[in-house]
Short mmCIF file of C-alpha atoms and ligand atoms in Angstrom, two decimals:
data_model
loop_
_atom_site.label_atom_id
_atom_site.label_comp_id
_atom_site.label_asym_id
_atom_site.label_seq_id
_atom_site.Cartn_x
_atom_site.Cartn_y
_atom_site.Cartn_z
CA MET A 1 82.08 -7.81 28.15
CA GLN A 2 83.95 -11.15 28.20
CA ALA A 3 82.60 -13.97 30.38
CA SER A 4 85.93 -13.82 32.22
CA SER A 5 85.75 -10.05 32.89
CA PRO A 6 86.26 -9.26 36.57
CA PRO A 7 83.07 -8.49 38.48
CA LEU A 8 82.17 -4.82 38.79
CA LEU A 9 80.29 -3.08 41.58
CA VAL A 10 78.01 -0.42 40.09
CA LEU A 11 76.40 2.18 42.34
CA GLY A 12 73.25 3.72 40.85
CA ILE A 13 71.58 7.01 41.79
CA GLU A 14 68.06 8.00 40.68
CA SER A 15 66.77 11.53 41.30
CA SER A 16 64.75 12.48 38.22
CA CYS A 17 61.48 13.30 39.94
CA ASP A 18 60.01 12.67 43.39
CA GLU A 19 61.88 9.58 44.59
CA THR A 20 65.50 9.39 45.64
CA GLY A 21 66.79 5.91 44.88
CA VAL A 22 70.22 4.39 45.41
CA ALA A 23 71.32 0.83 44.65
CA LEU A 24 74.34 -1.39 44.27
CA VAL A 25 74.56 -4.14 41.64
CA ARG A 26 77.35 -6.56 40.83
CA THR A 27 78.18 -7.78 37.33
CA GLN A 28 79.37 -11.31 36.71
CA GLY A 29 80.65 -11.77 33.16
CA SER A 30 77.75 -11.44 30.75
CA ALA A 31 75.10 -12.74 33.18
CA VAL A 32 72.32 -10.40 34.34
CA PRO A 33 73.81 -8.28 37.14
CA THR A 34 72.79 -9.10 40.71
CA LEU A 35 71.06 -6.54 42.90
CA LEU A 36 72.99 -6.43 46.18
CA ALA A 37 70.96 -3.72 47.95
CA HIS A 38 68.75 -0.77 47.23
CA ALA A 39 67.12 2.03 49.21
CA LEU A 40 64.41 4.49 48.34
CA HIS A 41 62.95 7.63 49.78
CA SER A 42 59.62 8.75 48.34
CA GLN A 43 58.73 12.44 48.55
CA ILE A 44 55.03 11.78 47.97
CA GLU A 45 54.00 12.94 51.44
CA MET A 46 55.93 16.19 51.03
CA HIS A 47 54.31 17.04 47.69
CA GLN A 48 50.83 15.86 48.65
CA ALA A 49 49.93 19.21 50.24
CA TYR A 50 50.46 20.87 46.85
CA GLY A 51 48.56 18.30 44.76
CA GLY A 52 51.64 17.56 42.64
CA VAL A 53 55.44 17.66 42.49
CA VAL A 54 57.03 21.01 43.41
CA PRO A 55 60.37 20.91 41.53
CA GLU A 56 62.35 23.12 43.92
CA LEU A 57 61.23 21.12 46.95
CA ALA A 58 62.07 17.91 45.10
CA SER A 59 65.66 19.05 44.41
CA ARG A 60 66.23 20.13 48.00
CA ASP A 61 64.95 16.85 49.36
CA HIS A 62 67.14 14.81 46.99
CA ILE A 63 70.14 16.68 48.44
CA ARG A 64 69.09 15.72 51.96
CA ARG A 65 68.49 12.05 51.16
CA VAL A 66 71.05 10.87 48.66
CA LEU A 67 74.12 10.40 50.88
CA PRO A 68 72.28 8.77 53.83
CA LEU A 69 70.62 6.40 51.34
CA THR A 70 74.03 5.61 49.82
CA GLU A 71 75.42 4.79 53.26
CA CYS A 72 72.40 2.61 53.94
CA VAL A 73 72.84 0.68 50.67
CA LEU A 74 76.54 0.07 51.28
CA ARG A 75 75.81 -1.10 54.81
CA ASP A 76 73.06 -3.47 53.64
CA ALA A 77 75.33 -4.89 50.94
CA GLY A 78 78.25 -5.23 53.37
CA ARG A 79 80.44 -3.13 51.07
CA THR A 80 82.40 0.10 51.33
CA LEU A 81 82.53 3.09 49.02
CA ALA A 82 86.13 2.19 48.18
CA GLU A 83 84.91 -1.03 46.53
CA VAL A 84 82.63 0.78 44.04
CA ASP A 85 83.93 0.46 40.44
CA VAL A 86 81.42 2.64 38.53
CA VAL A 87 78.90 5.29 39.60
CA ALA A 88 75.78 5.44 37.39
CA PHE A 89 73.21 8.23 37.66
CA THR A 90 70.03 9.29 35.90
CA ARG A 91 71.04 11.90 33.33
CA GLY A 92 67.50 12.45 32.03
CA PRO A 93 64.71 12.84 31.23
CA GLY A 94 63.21 14.48 34.30
CA LEU A 95 63.19 17.67 36.34
CA ALA A 96 66.38 19.63 35.66
CA GLY A 97 67.10 20.60 39.27
CA ALA A 98 66.35 17.13 40.59
CA LEU A 99 68.56 15.50 37.94
CA LEU A 100 71.40 17.89 38.77
CA VAL A 101 71.47 16.65 42.36
CA GLY A 102 72.01 13.01 41.37
CA ALA A 103 74.46 13.96 38.61
CA GLY A 104 76.43 16.25 40.93
CA VAL A 105 76.67 13.72 43.72
CA ALA A 106 77.55 10.87 41.33
CA CYS A 107 80.31 12.89 39.66
CA ALA A 108 81.67 14.10 43.00
CA LEU A 109 81.79 10.51 44.25
CA GLY A 110 83.40 9.38 41.01
CA ALA A 111 86.08 12.07 41.24
CA ALA A 112 86.75 11.39 44.92
CA LEU A 113 87.02 7.63 44.36
CA ASP A 114 88.81 7.99 41.00
CA VAL A 115 86.28 5.71 39.30
CA PRO A 116 84.34 6.27 36.07
CA VAL A 117 80.79 7.66 35.98
CA LEU A 118 77.96 6.84 33.59
CA GLY A 119 74.84 8.91 32.79
CA VAL A 120 71.83 6.62 32.35
CA HIS A 121 68.53 7.23 30.55
CA HIS A 122 65.68 6.97 33.06
CA LEU A 123 63.41 5.13 30.64
CA GLU A 124 66.15 2.64 29.80
CA GLY A 125 66.20 1.93 33.53
CA HIS A 126 62.45 1.21 33.50
CA LEU A 127 62.77 -0.82 30.32
CA LEU A 128 65.49 -3.10 31.69
CA SER A 129 64.05 -3.37 35.23
CA PRO A 130 62.21 -6.67 34.48
CA PHE A 131 65.65 -8.28 34.17
CA LEU A 132 65.80 -8.06 37.98
CA SER A 133 62.58 -10.07 38.33
CA SER A 134 62.33 -13.79 38.99
CA ASP A 135 61.08 -14.21 35.40
CA PRO A 136 63.50 -12.11 33.33
CA PRO A 137 62.82 -11.59 29.61
CA ALA A 138 65.15 -12.37 26.71
CA PHE A 139 65.80 -10.11 23.70
CA PRO A 140 64.14 -9.25 21.37
CA PHE A 141 60.86 -7.99 22.79
CA VAL A 142 58.20 -5.31 22.49
CA ALA A 143 58.24 -2.91 25.43
CA LEU A 144 55.23 -0.99 26.67
CA LEU A 145 56.67 1.91 28.66
CA VAL A 146 53.99 3.51 30.77
CA SER A 147 55.22 6.07 33.27
CA GLY A 148 53.95 9.39 34.57
CA GLY A 149 55.50 11.30 31.68
CA HIS A 150 55.80 8.75 28.87
CA THR A 151 53.69 6.22 27.00
CA GLN A 152 55.67 4.46 24.32
CA LEU A 153 55.83 1.18 22.47
CA MET A 154 59.36 0.19 21.55
CA ARG A 155 60.98 -2.66 19.71
CA VAL A 156 63.95 -3.76 21.83
CA ASP A 157 66.61 -5.88 20.14
CA GLY A 158 69.26 -5.59 22.84
CA VAL A 159 70.73 -3.15 25.34
CA GLY A 160 70.78 0.27 23.65
CA ARG A 161 68.95 -1.03 20.56
CA TYR A 162 65.57 0.64 20.77
CA VAL A 163 63.21 1.49 17.92
CA LEU A 164 60.21 3.66 18.72
CA LEU A 165 57.02 2.09 17.34
CA GLY A 166 54.50 4.56 18.71
CA GLU A 167 53.95 7.04 21.52
CA THR A 168 51.43 9.40 22.99
CA ILE A 169 50.73 12.55 21.07
CA ASP A 170 49.59 14.37 24.22
CA ASP A 171 49.13 13.07 27.80
CA ALA A 172 50.85 9.92 29.06
CA ALA A 173 48.79 7.04 30.49
CA GLY A 174 50.09 7.87 33.98
CA GLU A 175 49.06 11.47 33.46
CA ALA A 176 45.58 10.30 32.42
CA PHE A 177 45.34 8.35 35.68
CA ASP A 178 46.69 11.28 37.72
CA LYS A 179 44.56 14.00 36.11
CA SER A 180 41.36 11.93 36.22
CA ALA A 181 42.07 11.09 39.87
CA LYS A 182 42.50 14.78 40.64
CA LEU A 183 39.13 15.54 38.99
CA LEU A 184 37.58 12.87 41.22
CA GLY A 185 39.19 14.42 44.31
CA LEU A 186 41.57 11.54 44.90
CA GLY A 187 44.77 13.56 45.43
CA TYR A 188 48.30 12.88 44.23
CA PRO A 189 49.67 10.58 42.89
CA GLY A 190 46.32 9.57 41.52
CA GLY A 191 47.09 6.32 39.70
CA PRO A 192 47.20 3.96 42.67
CA ALA A 193 44.27 5.74 44.40
CA LEU A 194 42.06 5.65 41.30
CA SER A 195 42.95 2.03 40.75
CA ARG A 196 42.05 1.10 44.34
CA LEU A 197 38.69 2.86 44.10
CA ALA A 198 38.01 1.28 40.70
CA GLU A 199 38.00 -2.17 42.34
CA GLN A 200 34.64 -1.29 43.90
CA GLY A 201 33.14 0.23 40.76
CA ASP A 202 31.38 -0.91 37.60
CA ALA A 203 33.67 -0.48 34.59
CA ALA A 204 30.71 -0.51 32.21
CA ALA A 205 28.86 2.26 34.07
CA PHE A 206 30.06 5.09 31.82
CA LYS A 207 30.98 5.03 28.14
CA LEU A 208 34.29 6.88 27.90
CA PRO A 209 36.30 7.39 24.70
CA ARG A 210 39.11 5.01 23.69
CA PRO A 211 41.26 7.59 21.89
CA LEU A 212 43.11 6.47 18.72
CA LEU A 213 42.02 2.87 19.31
CA HIS A 214 41.38 2.36 15.60
CA SER A 215 43.94 4.83 14.28
CA GLY A 216 45.81 2.10 12.43
CA ASN A 217 49.11 3.13 14.01
CA LEU A 218 50.71 2.62 17.42
CA ASP A 219 50.27 6.15 18.76
CA PHE A 220 48.23 7.03 21.83
CA SER A 221 46.22 10.07 22.93
CA PHE A 222 44.82 10.44 26.42
CA ALA A 223 44.04 14.15 26.70
CA GLY A 224 40.46 13.70 25.44
CA LEU A 225 39.78 11.04 28.03
CA LYS A 226 40.54 13.45 30.87
CA THR A 227 38.09 15.95 29.32
CA ALA A 228 35.45 13.23 29.02
CA VAL A 229 35.91 12.35 32.70
CA MET A 230 35.53 16.02 33.61
CA THR A 231 32.36 16.35 31.50
CA GLN A 232 30.91 13.21 33.08
CA ALA A 233 31.77 14.40 36.60
CA LYS A 234 30.08 17.76 35.92
CA LYS A 235 27.01 16.02 34.50
CA LEU A 236 26.73 13.93 37.65
CA GLY A 237 26.92 17.03 39.84
CA GLU A 238 25.70 16.21 43.32
CA ALA A 239 25.37 12.54 42.41
CA LEU A 240 29.15 12.31 41.82
CA PRO A 241 30.20 11.14 45.30
CA ALA A 242 27.94 8.09 45.02
CA ARG A 243 29.26 7.27 41.55
CA THR A 244 32.99 8.02 41.97
CA ALA A 245 33.95 4.34 42.07
CA ASP A 246 31.98 3.65 38.86
CA LEU A 247 33.61 6.59 37.10
CA ALA A 248 37.05 5.51 38.35
CA ALA A 249 36.45 1.96 37.08
CA SER A 250 35.22 3.23 33.70
CA THR A 251 38.28 5.50 33.38
CA GLU A 252 40.69 2.72 34.25
CA ALA A 253 38.95 0.37 31.79
CA ALA A 254 39.31 2.92 28.98
CA ILE A 255 43.04 3.46 29.61
CA VAL A 256 43.72 -0.25 30.01
CA GLU A 257 41.80 -1.25 26.88
CA VAL A 258 43.83 1.15 24.73
CA LEU A 259 47.14 0.02 26.25
CA VAL A 260 46.28 -3.67 25.75
CA LYS A 261 44.99 -3.32 22.16
CA LYS A 262 47.98 -1.22 21.06
CA SER A 263 50.43 -3.63 22.70
CA LEU A 264 48.84 -6.53 20.82
CA ALA A 265 49.02 -4.53 17.59
CA ALA A 266 52.73 -3.86 18.22
CA LEU A 267 53.34 -7.58 18.77
CA ALA A 268 51.47 -8.40 15.54
CA GLN A 269 53.36 -5.73 13.60
CA THR A 270 56.79 -6.87 14.76
CA GLY A 271 56.00 -10.58 14.81
CA LEU A 272 57.60 -10.78 18.27
CA GLN A 273 56.33 -13.15 20.95
CA ARG A 274 57.48 -11.33 24.07
CA LEU A 275 56.14 -8.24 25.79
CA VAL A 276 57.82 -6.28 28.57
CA VAL A 277 55.76 -3.80 30.57
CA ALA A 278 57.61 -1.15 32.53
CA GLY A 279 57.02 2.14 34.32
CA GLY A 280 54.70 3.14 37.16
CA VAL A 281 51.44 2.26 35.38
CA GLY A 282 52.83 -1.26 34.95
CA ALA A 283 51.92 -1.73 38.62
CA ASN A 284 48.23 -1.47 37.74
CA ARG A 285 46.43 -4.70 38.59
CA HIS A 286 43.73 -4.40 35.98
CA LEU A 287 46.32 -3.76 33.25
CA ARG A 288 48.29 -6.83 34.33
CA GLN A 289 45.18 -9.03 34.36
CA GLN A 290 44.03 -7.90 30.93
CA LEU A 291 47.49 -8.17 29.38
CA ASN A 292 48.09 -11.58 30.91
CA ALA A 293 44.78 -12.90 29.55
CA ALA A 294 45.20 -11.40 26.08
CA CYS A 295 48.81 -12.55 25.75
CA ALA A 296 48.15 -16.04 27.09
CA ALA A 297 45.49 -16.46 24.41
CA ARG A 298 48.12 -15.62 21.76
CA GLY A 299 51.03 -17.59 23.21
CA VAL A 300 52.88 -14.37 24.05
CA ARG A 301 55.05 -14.16 27.20
CA VAL A 302 54.64 -11.02 29.32
CA HIS A 303 57.32 -9.83 31.73
CA TYR A 304 56.97 -7.21 34.44
CA PRO A 305 59.33 -5.67 36.95
CA GLU A 306 58.78 -6.78 40.55
CA LEU A 307 55.93 -4.62 41.88
CA HIS A 308 58.21 -2.56 44.13
CA LEU A 309 60.50 -1.80 41.16
CA CYS A 310 57.70 -0.59 38.83
CA THR A 311 57.87 2.99 40.02
CA ASP A 312 61.09 5.00 40.17
CA ASN A 313 64.01 3.42 42.02
CA GLY A 314 67.80 3.29 42.07
CA ALA A 315 68.01 -0.43 41.27
CA MET A 316 66.93 0.10 37.66
CA ILE A 317 69.56 2.83 37.18
CA ALA A 318 72.37 0.72 38.64
CA LEU A 319 71.17 -2.20 36.50
CA ALA A 320 70.94 -0.18 33.27
CA GLY A 321 74.41 1.27 33.91
CA ALA A 322 75.83 -2.20 34.53
CA MET A 323 74.12 -3.71 31.48
CA ARG A 324 75.40 -0.87 29.25
CA VAL A 325 78.94 -1.51 30.44
CA GLN A 326 78.51 -5.26 29.88
CA ALA A 327 77.11 -4.71 26.38
CA GLY A 328 80.00 -2.39 25.53
CA CYS A 329 77.57 0.40 24.64
CA GLU A 330 79.97 2.96 25.97
CA ALA A 331 82.97 3.15 28.24
CA PRO A 332 82.16 4.89 31.53
CA GLN A 333 84.08 8.16 31.65
CA ARG A 334 86.55 9.62 34.12
CA HIS A 335 85.19 13.06 33.14
CA TYR A 336 83.47 14.65 36.06
CA ALA A 337 82.07 17.77 34.37
CA PHE A 338 78.40 16.87 34.05
CA ASP A 339 75.23 17.95 32.36
CA VAL A 340 71.69 16.61 32.47
CA LYS A 341 69.08 16.07 29.77
CA PRO A 342 65.61 17.00 31.04
CA ARG A 343 64.27 16.07 27.56
CA TRP A 344 65.92 13.06 25.99
CA PRO A 345 64.20 10.67 23.52
CA LEU A 346 65.09 7.06 24.30
CA ASP A 347 65.57 6.09 20.67
CA GLN A 348 68.40 8.64 20.43
CA LEU A 349 70.55 6.55 22.76
CA ALA A 350 73.69 5.31 21.06
CA ALA A 351 74.08 1.54 20.95
CA GLY A 352 77.40 -0.26 21.11
O1 KG4 B 1 57.51 5.44 36.35
P1 KG4 B 1 56.98 6.32 37.41
O2 KG4 B 1 57.22 5.95 38.84
O3 KG4 B 1 57.51 7.77 37.26
C1 KG4 B 1 57.82 8.37 36.06
O4 KG4 B 1 58.91 8.08 35.52
O5 KG4 B 1 56.94 9.13 35.60
O6 KG4 B 1 55.42 6.43 37.11
C2 KG4 B 1 54.57 7.19 37.91
C3 KG4 B 1 53.17 7.07 37.33
C4 KG4 B 1 52.18 8.03 37.98
O7 KG4 B 1 51.43 8.63 36.95
C5 KG4 B 1 51.33 7.11 38.84
O8 KG4 B 1 50.02 7.59 39.04
C6 KG4 B 1 51.33 5.85 38.01
O9 KG4 B 1 52.66 5.75 37.54
N1 KG4 B 1 50.99 4.65 38.79
C7 KG4 B 1 49.85 3.93 38.59
C8 KG4 B 1 49.88 2.88 39.55
N2 KG4 B 1 51.01 3.00 40.31
C9 KG4 B 1 51.68 4.09 39.81
N3 KG4 B 1 48.86 4.07 37.70
C10 KG4 B 1 47.86 3.19 37.74
N4 KG4 B 1 47.79 2.17 38.64
C11 KG4 B 1 48.76 1.97 39.55
N5 KG4 B 1 48.67 0.96 40.42
ZN1 ZN B 2 60.01 6.72 36.00
#
């Protein structure tokens, strides 16, 4: 996009899982787009009774929330629907039914307004979300993507230019947090709850495995850790309630150590001096502390999204859509027939 290109208003809609997010960003030449407003509705309370996300309930709730949230965002930004130039939506990966809601609404809005629509990769949204922070990164960088469904290390050379360096061969880091938390009776979503409890525990209390720590590559494996937590909990038996905080702290320490060591290995392998951490687990305090300390010692800069933009939100989708348009990765389409991609590897995204 030329520096003189007219500003664009990009509306973004996120509905891949259990949060409905809507946001409006404004592009200004090739500068990082500005977030004008965003609104979020979390379904956590609704799913809590079931101990996890119920896909059908998620889809139905997205339908209820998405238009009121859109109205709220436009009101907060002092804009009208008629001013929107592009509608971006999460095309995948995620729950098929939930994705279809956002895609359907985005394409209906696009058709009604006669503006182009753009399907965005959810993980690209996470990956670019630190650009909305007060300390935005610069390309190239190593990205540690740690969400509920994905754990990946990527080399990022620009918008749409992603090379996968390593990923989990089984559970994601977020899943390891969630499943361990469930075993400890901490409910859903377990990551934040386990992390809170871990603050009061002794991380050295239990020796838990650090899977693939010395594998020599950048892949992860967290399924064995969950089993080890279960074995330890069973061993403790009636003593478990008194030791839950210690077990939580030991679990968190195991996950964090693997994430930190592998991130450092990715930086060493690529020779890059910048790390971006994105996705829900990026909100973890212990992970941030350990990464900050390890990177400071090596002269590496670490960038995070603002805490409230670590987990799913519409701002990252509007931003990724806007940055893709700016980078000329693809022209948004005036085609309103839509599909979604519940499974969609990030490194298969076409660059400009
Ligand atoms: O990125 P995200 O909001 O959704 C996906 O795209 O999956 O990530 C959600 C994941 C969940 O597994 C949740 O437990 C975890 O992020 N999470 C955390 C924390 N906050 C969210 N894990 C550890 N510590 C946290 N503070
Ligand atoms: Zn996510």
